[in-house]
Structures are given as C-alpha cells and as structure tokens.
Amino acid sequence: MKPHDRKYRCIQRIMLVFSLLVWVGGIQGFGLGSKDESRKGSGDRALHPAIAVFIPGVMSGSPLYEMLAEGVKQAAAEKSTAERRVTVTVIEGGFNQAEWEGRITALAASESYDLIVSSNPSLPALAASVSAKFPKQRFLLLDGTLAGNPQVYTLRYKQREQAYMAGHIAALVAGEAGYEGSPAMRVGLVAGQEYPAMNEVILPAYREGAQQVDPQCTVDFRVVGNWFDAGKGAELAADMIRGGVKVILSIAGGANEGVVQAAFEAGAKVVWFDTNGYGVRPGTVVGSAVIYQNKAAYEQTIRFLEGALPFGKAELVGVAEGYVDFIEADPDYQASVSAPIREKQRILIEQIRSGVLRLEE
Ligand code: RBF
C-alpha cells in the first residue's frame, strides 16, 4: 500500500467515526428533547390528562371537600385506560385564606395541570384573577358561581332549599322539646365564618324554614371565626343552650365536633349540613340537609374528560335536579325523631321536590 493510500484510508475512517458520532448524538439529542417535553407535560398530557384538586382548607372535618376529592378520583379511575392514564393530585391549601391565590397561581404557572378543580364560594374570584395571567389554565369550581369566563365552569347548589329544610326540622324538634322560660322559639346556627352565601342565602333561609313552623321563631347566630376550632364551637353552642336554644344547625367544618359534644352534654340537638351526619352522634343529630357534591364532582369531571364541559357557564342545581336533599331513610333519624315530626318534614320535602313550594334564589 502506497503511503498516500494509507493516509486516504485513515481520513476515511476518521470521517466515518465522526459521522457516526454525529448520528448517535443526534438521536440522543432528540431523545433528550422528547424527555424534556414530557417533563413540561405538553407532549405526554395530550395522552394523559392531569387534574389538580385544590382544597381551600383541609379535607378532614369538611364534608364538601372530602366529597370533592372522592368524585374527581372516581371519574378519573373510570376514564383511565392502559393507553390513557388520568392522574389526580390533591393539594390542601390550608386555613390561611390569604395564601390561596398564591398557591393556585403556582399550580397554573407550573403548566402541569389541564384542569384545576376546587369548591368554595370564594374560589371564582381567585380563579378569575389567575385565569387572566394564565390563559391556557382551566378551572372546574363547585359551590360558587361565575358566568362568562371562558376558562372557568361553575356549579352552585340551591342552598336556600337546603337551609330551609334544616330550619324546618330544627323548629319542629325545638317545638316538641318546648321552650319554657323563653317568650318565643329560638333555634341556633353556628357558622365557621361570615360570607355572602351564609349571610344572604343560608341564614335567611334557615330562619324562613323555622318560621314556617312558628312565625315567631328567631335565630341565634354565632360565628366561630375559623373552620377548625372545636373548643370555640363547643363554647358557643353551650352558651346558646344556656340561653334556651334546643336545636343548633352547625356549619363550621372541624368545629362541628365541638357543637355536637356540647349539645350531647346538655341534652340539646344538632342539625347536620352537607352530608349525612346521623352517625356522628346518634340521638343528638336529628336532621341531615345534604348536598351530593361527590355526584356533582364525578359528573362534571367526566364531562371534562369527554371534552364536553361548557366553560364559561354557571349552573345552579337543587332538590329537583337531585343534588340537594334531606336524609329520611336512616335508622338513626327514625329512632331519634318522632313519627309526627318526620311526617311533617316528609310533606315539606315532597312540596319542594314537586315544585309546590318554590324557593327561588
Ligand atoms: N366549609 C367547611 O366545611 N370547611 C371549610 O374549611 C370551609 N371554608 C370556607 C372558606 C371560605 C372562604 C368560605 C366562603 C366558605 C367556606 N366553607 C367551609 C363553607 C362552605 O363553602 C359551604 O358554604 C358550607 O359547607 C355549607 O354548604
């Protein structure tokens, strides 16, 4: 072999090795690129939808939040296949309400979730603010209302119906217990905090329902100041009971436990809100005016996963639509409330269900 041939072969080999290196590097580069894409989520997410459930508070003690997470998870499980995994991440926002907008902004900024689900009357305003900064982020919000924002769908419950049924049973049971010493019947309401849905819908409707039983009935309304302090709940309930209140509606999250304990110790009664609460303290809880938020969360998540959730729309559902109810079919209700009272409550529920009694909002 001539020296210049050897040189030529050598150059050829170097070029071959070089082009192989470029080729392999190219593949690796492409591979890294696609991994990056999936880390950001966009490539993978078209196939595998990701949902964040933001709990404005903590789940424990707040039935609406427990039902929210349950319904979303059920829908995700049902819509997941080997090819299309739907993931659900539940994030507890904690009790510091000043932090919620920052937490939701961070969720949107991560670009990790196709949908942020939450539940609370204060959420639509926060979502409106975050949606303006992140035009691709979409929200499914229950127990609140906002129409006309193309990134937000809301579903609110007819809480006038729910609170009216609670007031009606409270006054019936209080009437049977008697209100010796007081000039007129008084029923109690303990709330976690004051907010428009409480002051403008729930409290007035509770009073209205009680006044259908006794037009002179008044409401002793107390506020815990947070959604967790069971000691404060017990203190407020005990004070009410000393003042002659025999039945208390408790809407105070974790503080409900304190209200029930105080009522039990004093022989007073409690009406439960949002879920079936008879089992919390059988014999003390005499009514359960509920919202089927697990059903709503499940159905609306299914709608989203099918591409059919009407963003921009605000819907309102109640007894007639099957989302608000009063639980009668429970042995603890039947054991702790007399037959004549249950009959009167049954008639009221029937009137609301059939539309004979219309409680518009
Ligand atoms: N309800 C709860 O049970 N637990 C909570 O932690 C809770 N936090 C709330 C925070 C805000 C800012 C507002 C406006 C309401 C909150 N509620 C909470 C009340 C809840 O949205 C609903 O009105 C009641 O559960 C009655 O259905």
JSON list of N, CA and C and ligand atoms in Angstrom, two decimals, residues 55-65 94-95 97 100 119-123 142-144 157 159 162 192-198 202 226-228 251-254 256 273-274 289 291, ligand 1:
[
{"chain": "A", "resi": 55, "resn": "ILE", "atom": "N", "xyz": [-57.89, 21.99, 47.64]},
{"chain": "A", "resi": 55, "resn": "ILE", "atom": "CA", "xyz": [-58.79, 22.03, 48.80]},
{"chain": "A", "resi": 55, "resn": "ILE", "atom": "C", "xyz": [-58.57, 23.35, 49.54]},
{"chain": "A", "resi": 56, "resn": "PRO", "atom": "N", "xyz": [-59.59, 24.25, 49.52]},
{"chain": "A", "resi": 56, "resn": "PRO", "atom": "CA", "xyz": [-59.39, 25.53, 50.23]},
{"chain": "A", "resi": 56, "resn": "PRO", "atom": "C", "xyz": [-59.63, 25.36, 51.73]},
{"chain": "A", "resi": 57, "resn": "GLY", "atom": "N", "xyz": [-58.66, 24.78, 52.39]},
{"chain": "A", "resi": 57, "resn": "GLY", "atom": "CA", "xyz": [-58.77, 24.42, 53.81]},
{"chain": "A", "resi": 57, "resn": "GLY", "atom": "C", "xyz": [-58.10, 23.08, 53.95]},
{"chain": "A", "resi": 58, "resn": "VAL", "atom": "N", "xyz": [-58.67, 22.21, 54.81]},
{"chain": "A", "resi": 58, "resn": "VAL", "atom": "CA", "xyz": [-58.19, 20.82, 54.87]},
{"chain": "A", "resi": 58, "resn": "VAL", "atom": "C", "xyz": [-59.38, 19.89, 54.70]},
{"chain": "A", "resi": 59, "resn": "MET", "atom": "N", "xyz": [-59.12, 18.68, 54.27]},
{"chain": "A", "resi": 59, "resn": "MET", "atom": "CA", "xyz": [-60.23, 17.76, 53.99]},
{"chain": "A", "resi": 59, "resn": "MET", "atom": "C", "xyz": [-60.91, 17.29, 55.26]},
{"chain": "A", "resi": 60, "resn": "SER", "atom": "N", "xyz": [-60.10, 16.94, 56.26]},
{"chain": "A", "resi": 60, "resn": "SER", "atom": "CA", "xyz": [-60.64, 16.35, 57.47]},
{"chain": "A", "resi": 60, "resn": "SER", "atom": "C", "xyz": [-61.63, 17.30, 58.16]},
{"chain": "A", "resi": 61, "resn": "GLY", "atom": "N", "xyz": [-62.84, 16.83, 58.39]},
{"chain": "A", "resi": 61, "resn": "GLY", "atom": "CA", "xyz": [-63.85, 17.63, 59.09]},
{"chain": "A", "resi": 61, "resn": "GLY", "atom": "C", "xyz": [-64.71, 18.46, 58.15]},
{"chain": "A", "resi": 62, "resn": "SER", "atom": "N", "xyz": [-64.34, 18.56, 56.88]},
{"chain": "A", "resi": 62, "resn": "SER", "atom": "CA", "xyz": [-65.13, 19.35, 55.92]},
{"chain": "A", "resi": 62, "resn": "SER", "atom": "C", "xyz": [-65.69, 18.45, 54.83]},
{"chain": "A", "resi": 63, "resn": "PRO", "atom": "N", "xyz": [-66.94, 18.01, 55.03]},
{"chain": "A", "resi": 63, "resn": "PRO", "atom": "CA", "xyz": [-67.52, 17.00, 54.13]},
{"chain": "A", "resi": 63, "resn": "PRO", "atom": "C", "xyz": [-67.54, 17.41, 52.66]},
{"chain": "A", "resi": 64, "resn": "LEU", "atom": "N", "xyz": [-67.76, 18.70, 52.38]},
{"chain": "A", "resi": 64, "resn": "LEU", "atom": "CA", "xyz": [-67.81, 19.11, 50.97]},
{"chain": "A", "resi": 64, "resn": "LEU", "atom": "C", "xyz": [-66.48, 18.84, 50.28]},
{"chain": "A", "resi": 65, "resn": "TYR", "atom": "N", "xyz": [-65.39, 19.03, 51.00]},
{"chain": "A", "resi": 65, "resn": "TYR", "atom": "CA", "xyz": [-64.07, 18.82, 50.41]},
{"chain": "A", "resi": 65, "resn": "TYR", "atom": "C", "xyz": [-63.77, 17.34, 50.22]},
{"chain": "A", "resi": 94, "resn": "GLY", "atom": "N", "xyz": [-54.78, 24.71, 53.08]},
{"chain": "A", "resi": 94, "resn": "GLY", "atom": "CA", "xyz": [-54.65, 25.17, 54.47]},
{"chain": "A", "resi": 94, "resn": "GLY", "atom": "C", "xyz": [-55.66, 26.26, 54.81]},
{"chain": "A", "resi": 95, "resn": "PHE", "atom": "N", "xyz": [-55.67, 26.67, 56.07]},
{"chain": "A", "resi": 95, "resn": "PHE", "atom": "CA", "xyz": [-56.69, 27.60, 56.56]},
{"chain": "A", "resi": 95, "resn": "PHE", "atom": "C", "xyz": [-56.34, 29.07, 56.37]},
{"chain": "A", "resi": 97, "resn": "GLN", "atom": "N", "xyz": [-56.42, 31.85, 54.31]},
{"chain": "A", "resi": 97, "resn": "GLN", "atom": "CA", "xyz": [-57.08, 32.19, 53.04]},
{"chain": "A", "resi": 97, "resn": "GLN", "atom": "C", "xyz": [-56.26, 33.18, 52.21]},
{"chain": "A", "resi": 100, "resn": "TRP", "atom": "N", "xyz": [-54.20, 31.41, 49.46]},
{"chain": "A", "resi": 100, "resn": "TRP", "atom": "CA", "xyz": [-54.80, 30.57, 48.42]},
{"chain": "A", "resi": 100, "resn": "TRP", "atom": "C", "xyz": [-54.48, 31.04, 47.01]},
{"chain": "A", "resi": 119, "resn": "SER", "atom": "N", "xyz": [-63.66, 23.99, 45.28]},
{"chain": "A", "resi": 119, "resn": "SER", "atom": "CA", "xyz": [-65.03, 24.15, 45.77]},
{"chain": "A", "resi": 119, "resn": "SER", "atom": "C", "xyz": [-65.06, 25.13, 46.92]},
{"chain": "A", "resi": 120, "resn": "ASN", "atom": "N", "xyz": [-65.77, 26.22, 46.69]},
{"chain": "A", "resi": 120, "resn": "ASN", "atom": "CA", "xyz": [-65.89, 27.23, 47.75]},
{"chain": "A", "resi": 120, "resn": "ASN", "atom": "C", "xyz": [-66.41, 28.53, 47.11]},
{"chain": "A", "resi": 121, "resn": "PRO", "atom": "N", "xyz": [-67.30, 29.27, 47.79]},
{"chain": "A", "resi": 121, "resn": "PRO", "atom": "CA", "xyz": [-67.83, 30.49, 47.17]},
{"chain": "A", "resi": 121, "resn": "PRO", "atom": "C", "xyz": [-66.76, 31.56, 46.89]},
{"chain": "A", "resi": 122, "resn": "SER", "atom": "N", "xyz": [-65.60, 31.46, 47.53]},
{"chain": "A", "resi": 122, "resn": "SER", "atom": "CA", "xyz": [-64.59, 32.49, 47.31]},
{"chain": "A", "resi": 122, "resn": "SER", "atom": "C", "xyz": [-63.66, 32.15, 46.13]},
{"chain": "A", "resi": 123, "resn": "LEU", "atom": "N", "xyz": [-63.76, 30.94, 45.61]},
{"chain": "A", "resi": 123, "resn": "LEU", "atom": "CA", "xyz": [-62.83, 30.50, 44.56]},
{"chain": "A", "resi": 123, "resn": "LEU", "atom": "C", "xyz": [-63.02, 31.17, 43.20]},
{"chain": "A", "resi": 142, "resn": "LEU", "atom": "N", "xyz": [-66.94, 24.15, 42.09]},
{"chain": "A", "resi": 142, "resn": "LEU", "atom": "CA", "xyz": [-68.25, 23.82, 42.66]},
{"chain": "A", "resi": 142, "resn": "LEU", "atom": "C", "xyz": [-68.51, 24.73, 43.85]},
{"chain": "A", "resi": 143, "resn": "ASP", "atom": "N", "xyz": [-69.80, 24.83, 44.27]},
{"chain": "A", "resi": 143, "resn": "ASP", "atom": "CA", "xyz": [-70.17, 25.64, 45.44]},
{"chain": "A", "resi": 143, "resn": "ASP", "atom": "C", "xyz": [-69.75, 27.11, 45.27]},
{"chain": "A", "resi": 144, "resn": "GLY", "atom": "N", "xyz": [-69.83, 27.60, 44.06]},
{"chain": "A", "resi": 144, "resn": "GLY", "atom": "CA", "xyz": [-69.50, 29.00, 43.79]},
{"chain": "A", "resi": 144, "resn": "GLY", "atom": "C", "xyz": [-70.06, 29.35, 42.43]},
{"chain": "A", "resi": 157, "resn": "TYR", "atom": "N", "xyz": [-75.10, 25.22, 44.27]},
{"chain": "A", "resi": 157, "resn": "TYR", "atom": "CA", "xyz": [-76.27, 24.49, 44.75]},
{"chain": "A", "resi": 157, "resn": "TYR", "atom": "C", "xyz": [-77.33, 25.46, 45.26]},
{"chain": "A", "resi": 159, "resn": "GLN", "atom": "N", "xyz": [-78.88, 26.52, 47.88]},
{"chain": "A", "resi": 159, "resn": "GLN", "atom": "CA", "xyz": [-78.73, 26.37, 49.34]},
{"chain": "A", "resi": 159, "resn": "GLN", "atom": "C", "xyz": [-79.89, 26.99, 50.09]},
{"chain": "A", "resi": 162, "resn": "GLN", "atom": "N", "xyz": [-81.74, 23.87, 50.79]},
{"chain": "A", "resi": 162, "resn": "GLN", "atom": "CA", "xyz": [-81.02, 23.07, 51.80]},
{"chain": "A", "resi": 162, "resn": "GLN", "atom": "C", "xyz": [-81.22, 23.66, 53.20]},
{"chain": "A", "resi": 192, "resn": "GLY", "atom": "N", "xyz": [-68.75, 28.79, 60.55]},
{"chain": "A", "resi": 192, "resn": "GLY", "atom": "CA", "xyz": [-67.29, 28.94, 60.64]},
{"chain": "A", "resi": 192, "resn": "GLY", "atom": "C", "xyz": [-66.89, 30.39, 60.49]},
{"chain": "A", "resi": 193, "resn": "GLN", "atom": "N", "xyz": [-67.47, 31.04, 59.48]},
{"chain": "A", "resi": 193, "resn": "GLN", "atom": "CA", "xyz": [-67.19, 32.46, 59.28]},
{"chain": "A", "resi": 193, "resn": "GLN", "atom": "C", "xyz": [-68.40, 33.08, 58.57]},
{"chain": "A", "resi": 194, "resn": "GLU", "atom": "N", "xyz": [-68.39, 34.41, 58.45]},
{"chain": "A", "resi": 194, "resn": "GLU", "atom": "CA", "xyz": [-69.45, 35.08, 57.69]},
{"chain": "A", "resi": 194, "resn": "GLU", "atom": "C", "xyz": [-68.98, 35.25, 56.26]},
{"chain": "A", "resi": 195, "resn": "TYR", "atom": "N", "xyz": [-69.85, 35.00, 55.29]},
{"chain": "A", "resi": 195, "resn": "TYR", "atom": "CA", "xyz": [-69.54, 35.20, 53.87]},
{"chain": "A", "resi": 195, "resn": "TYR", "atom": "C", "xyz": [-70.87, 35.39, 53.16]},
{"chain": "A", "resi": 196, "resn": "PRO", "atom": "N", "xyz": [-70.86, 35.94, 51.94]},
{"chain": "A", "resi": 196, "resn": "PRO", "atom": "CA", "xyz": [-72.14, 36.29, 51.30]},
{"chain": "A", "resi": 196, "resn": "PRO", "atom": "C", "xyz": [-73.15, 35.14, 51.24]},
{"chain": "A", "resi": 197, "resn": "ALA", "atom": "N", "xyz": [-72.71, 33.92, 50.87]},
{"chain": "A", "resi": 197, "resn": "ALA", "atom": "CA", "xyz": [-73.67, 32.81, 50.78]},
{"chain": "A", "resi": 197, "resn": "ALA", "atom": "C", "xyz": [-74.28, 32.50, 52.14]},
{"chain": "A", "resi": 198, "resn": "MET", "atom": "N", "xyz": [-73.52, 32.68, 53.20]},
{"chain": "A", "resi": 198, "resn": "MET", "atom": "CA", "xyz": [-74.03, 32.45, 54.55]},
{"chain": "A", "resi": 198, "resn": "MET", "atom": "C", "xyz": [-75.04, 33.55, 54.93]},
{"chain": "A", "resi": 202, "resn": "ILE", "atom": "N", "xyz": [-78.01, 31.23, 53.27]},
{"chain": "A", "resi": 202, "resn": "ILE", "atom": "CA", "xyz": [-78.18, 30.14, 54.24]},
{"chain": "A", "resi": 202, "resn": "ILE", "atom": "C", "xyz": [-78.90, 30.62, 55.51]},
{"chain": "A", "resi": 226, "resn": "ASN", "atom": "N", "xyz": [-63.25, 30.64, 62.37]},
{"chain": "A", "resi": 226, "resn": "ASN", "atom": "CA", "xyz": [-62.40, 29.77, 61.54]},
{"chain": "A", "resi": 226, "resn": "ASN", "atom": "C", "xyz": [-63.17, 28.47, 61.33]},
{"chain": "A", "resi": 227, "resn": "TRP", "atom": "N", "xyz": [-62.52, 27.52, 60.61]},
{"chain": "A", "resi": 227, "resn": "TRP", "atom": "CA", "xyz": [-63.22, 26.29, 60.26]},
{"chain": "A", "resi": 227, "resn": "TRP", "atom": "C", "xyz": [-62.62, 25.08, 60.98]},
{"chain": "A", "resi": 228, "resn": "PHE", "atom": "N", "xyz": [-61.98, 25.31, 62.15]},
{"chain": "A", "resi": 228, "resn": "PHE", "atom": "CA", "xyz": [-61.34, 24.16, 62.82]},
{"chain": "A", "resi": 228, "resn": "PHE", "atom": "C", "xyz": [-61.45, 24.14, 64.33]},
{"chain": "A", "resi": 251, "resn": "ILE", "atom": "N", "xyz": [-72.50, 24.64, 60.83]},
{"chain": "A", "resi": 251, "resn": "ILE", "atom": "CA", "xyz": [-71.82, 24.71, 59.52]},
{"chain": "A", "resi": 251, "resn": "ILE", "atom": "C", "xyz": [-70.45, 25.32, 59.80]},
{"chain": "A", "resi": 252, "resn": "ALA", "atom": "N", "xyz": [-69.57, 24.52, 60.39]},
{"chain": "A", "resi": 252, "resn": "ALA", "atom": "CA", "xyz": [-68.31, 25.07, 60.89]},
{"chain": "A", "resi": 252, "resn": "ALA", "atom": "C", "xyz": [-67.11, 24.15, 60.68]},
{"chain": "A", "resi": 253, "resn": "GLY", "atom": "N", "xyz": [-67.17, 23.24, 59.71]},
{"chain": "A", "resi": 253, "resn": "GLY", "atom": "CA", "xyz": [-66.03, 22.35, 59.42]},
{"chain": "A", "resi": 253, "resn": "GLY", "atom": "C", "xyz": [-65.65, 21.54, 60.65]},
{"chain": "A", "resi": 254, "resn": "GLY", "atom": "N", "xyz": [-64.36, 21.56, 60.99]},
{"chain": "A", "resi": 254, "resn": "GLY", "atom": "CA", "xyz": [-63.86, 20.80, 62.13]},
{"chain": "A", "resi": 254, "resn": "GLY", "atom": "C", "xyz": [-64.45, 21.24, 63.46]},
{"chain": "A", "resi": 256, "resn": "ASN", "atom": "N", "xyz": [-67.54, 21.63, 64.04]},
{"chain": "A", "resi": 256, "resn": "ASN", "atom": "CA", "xyz": [-68.82, 20.95, 64.24]},
{"chain": "A", "resi": 256, "resn": "ASN", "atom": "C", "xyz": [-68.74, 19.94, 65.39]},
{"chain": "A", "resi": 273, "resn": "PHE", "atom": "N", "xyz": [-75.24, 19.54, 58.20]},
{"chain": "A", "resi": 273, "resn": "PHE", "atom": "CA", "xyz": [-75.33, 20.16, 56.87]},
{"chain": "A", "resi": 273, "resn": "PHE", "atom": "C", "xyz": [-74.32, 19.50, 55.94]},
{"chain": "A", "resi": 274, "resn": "ASP", "atom": "N", "xyz": [-74.66, 19.40, 54.70]},
{"chain": "A", "resi": 274, "resn": "ASP", "atom": "CA", "xyz": [-73.80, 18.91, 53.59]},
{"chain": "A", "resi": 274, "resn": "ASP", "atom": "C", "xyz": [-73.74, 17.40, 53.45]},
{"chain": "A", "resi": 289, "resn": "ALA", "atom": "N", "xyz": [-79.37, 17.86, 56.17]},
{"chain": "A", "resi": 289, "resn": "ALA", "atom": "CA", "xyz": [-79.73, 18.53, 54.92]},
{"chain": "A", "resi": 289, "resn": "ALA", "atom": "C", "xyz": [-78.48, 18.51, 54.05]},
{"chain": "A", "resi": 291, "resn": "ILE", "atom": "N", "xyz": [-75.91, 17.93, 50.40]},
{"chain": "A", "resi": 291, "resn": "ILE", "atom": "CA", "xyz": [-75.56, 18.24, 49.01]},
{"chain": "A", "resi": 291, "resn": "ILE", "atom": "C", "xyz": [-74.82, 17.02, 48.48]},
{"chain": "B", "resi": 1, "resn": "RBF", "atom": "N1", "xyz": [-66.88, 24.78, 54.88]},
{"chain": "B", "resi": 1, "resn": "RBF", "atom": "C1", "xyz": [-66.29, 23.76, 55.50]},
{"chain": "B", "resi": 1, "resn": "RBF", "atom": "O1", "xyz": [-66.96, 22.77, 55.85]},
{"chain": "B", "resi": 1, "resn": "RBF", "atom": "N2", "xyz": [-64.96, 23.78, 55.78]},
{"chain": "B", "resi": 1, "resn": "RBF", "atom": "C2", "xyz": [-64.15, 24.81, 55.42]},
{"chain": "B", "resi": 1, "resn": "RBF", "atom": "O2", "xyz": [-62.94, 24.78, 55.68]},
{"chain": "B", "resi": 1, "resn": "RBF", "atom": "C3", "xyz": [-64.75, 25.92, 54.76]},
{"chain": "B", "resi": 1, "resn": "RBF", "atom": "N3", "xyz": [-64.02, 27.01, 54.38]},
{"chain": "B", "resi": 1, "resn": "RBF", "atom": "C4", "xyz": [-64.63, 28.06, 53.79]},
{"chain": "B", "resi": 1, "resn": "RBF", "atom": "C5", "xyz": [-63.89, 29.18, 53.44]},
{"chain": "B", "resi": 1, "resn": "RBF", "atom": "C6", "xyz": [-64.48, 30.28, 52.81]},
{"chain": "B", "resi": 1, "resn": "RBF", "atom": "C7", "xyz": [-63.65, 31.46, 52.43]},
{"chain": "B", "resi": 1, "resn": "RBF", "atom": "C8", "xyz": [-65.86, 30.23, 52.51]},
{"chain": "B", "resi": 1, "resn": "RBF", "atom": "C9", "xyz": [-66.52, 31.39, 51.82]},
{"chain": "B", "resi": 1, "resn": "RBF", "atom": "C10", "xyz": [-66.60, 29.13, 52.85]},
{"chain": "B", "resi": 1, "resn": "RBF", "atom": "C11", "xyz": [-66.02, 28.04, 53.50]},
{"chain": "B", "resi": 1, "resn": "RBF", "atom": "N4", "xyz": [-66.75, 26.91, 53.88]},
{"chain": "B", "resi": 1, "resn": "RBF", "atom": "C12", "xyz": [-66.14, 25.86, 54.51]},
{"chain": "B", "resi": 1, "resn": "RBF", "atom": "C13", "xyz": [-68.22, 26.86, 53.69]},
{"chain": "B", "resi": 1, "resn": "RBF", "atom": "C14", "xyz": [-68.65, 26.03, 52.50]},
{"chain": "B", "resi": 1, "resn": "RBF", "atom": "O3", "xyz": [-68.21, 26.66, 51.31]},
{"chain": "B", "resi": 1, "resn": "RBF", "atom": "C15", "xyz": [-70.19, 25.91, 52.45]},
{"chain": "B", "resi": 1, "resn": "RBF", "atom": "O4", "xyz": [-70.79, 27.17, 52.40]},
{"chain": "B", "resi": 1, "resn": "RBF", "atom": "C16", "xyz": [-70.72, 25.19, 53.66]},
{"chain": "B", "resi": 1, "resn": "RBF", "atom": "O5", "xyz": [-70.10, 23.95, 53.80]},
{"chain": "B", "resi": 1, "resn": "RBF", "atom": "C17", "xyz": [-72.23, 24.99, 53.54]},
{"chain": "B", "resi": 1, "resn": "RBF", "atom": "O6", "xyz": [-72.56, 24.20, 52.43]}
]
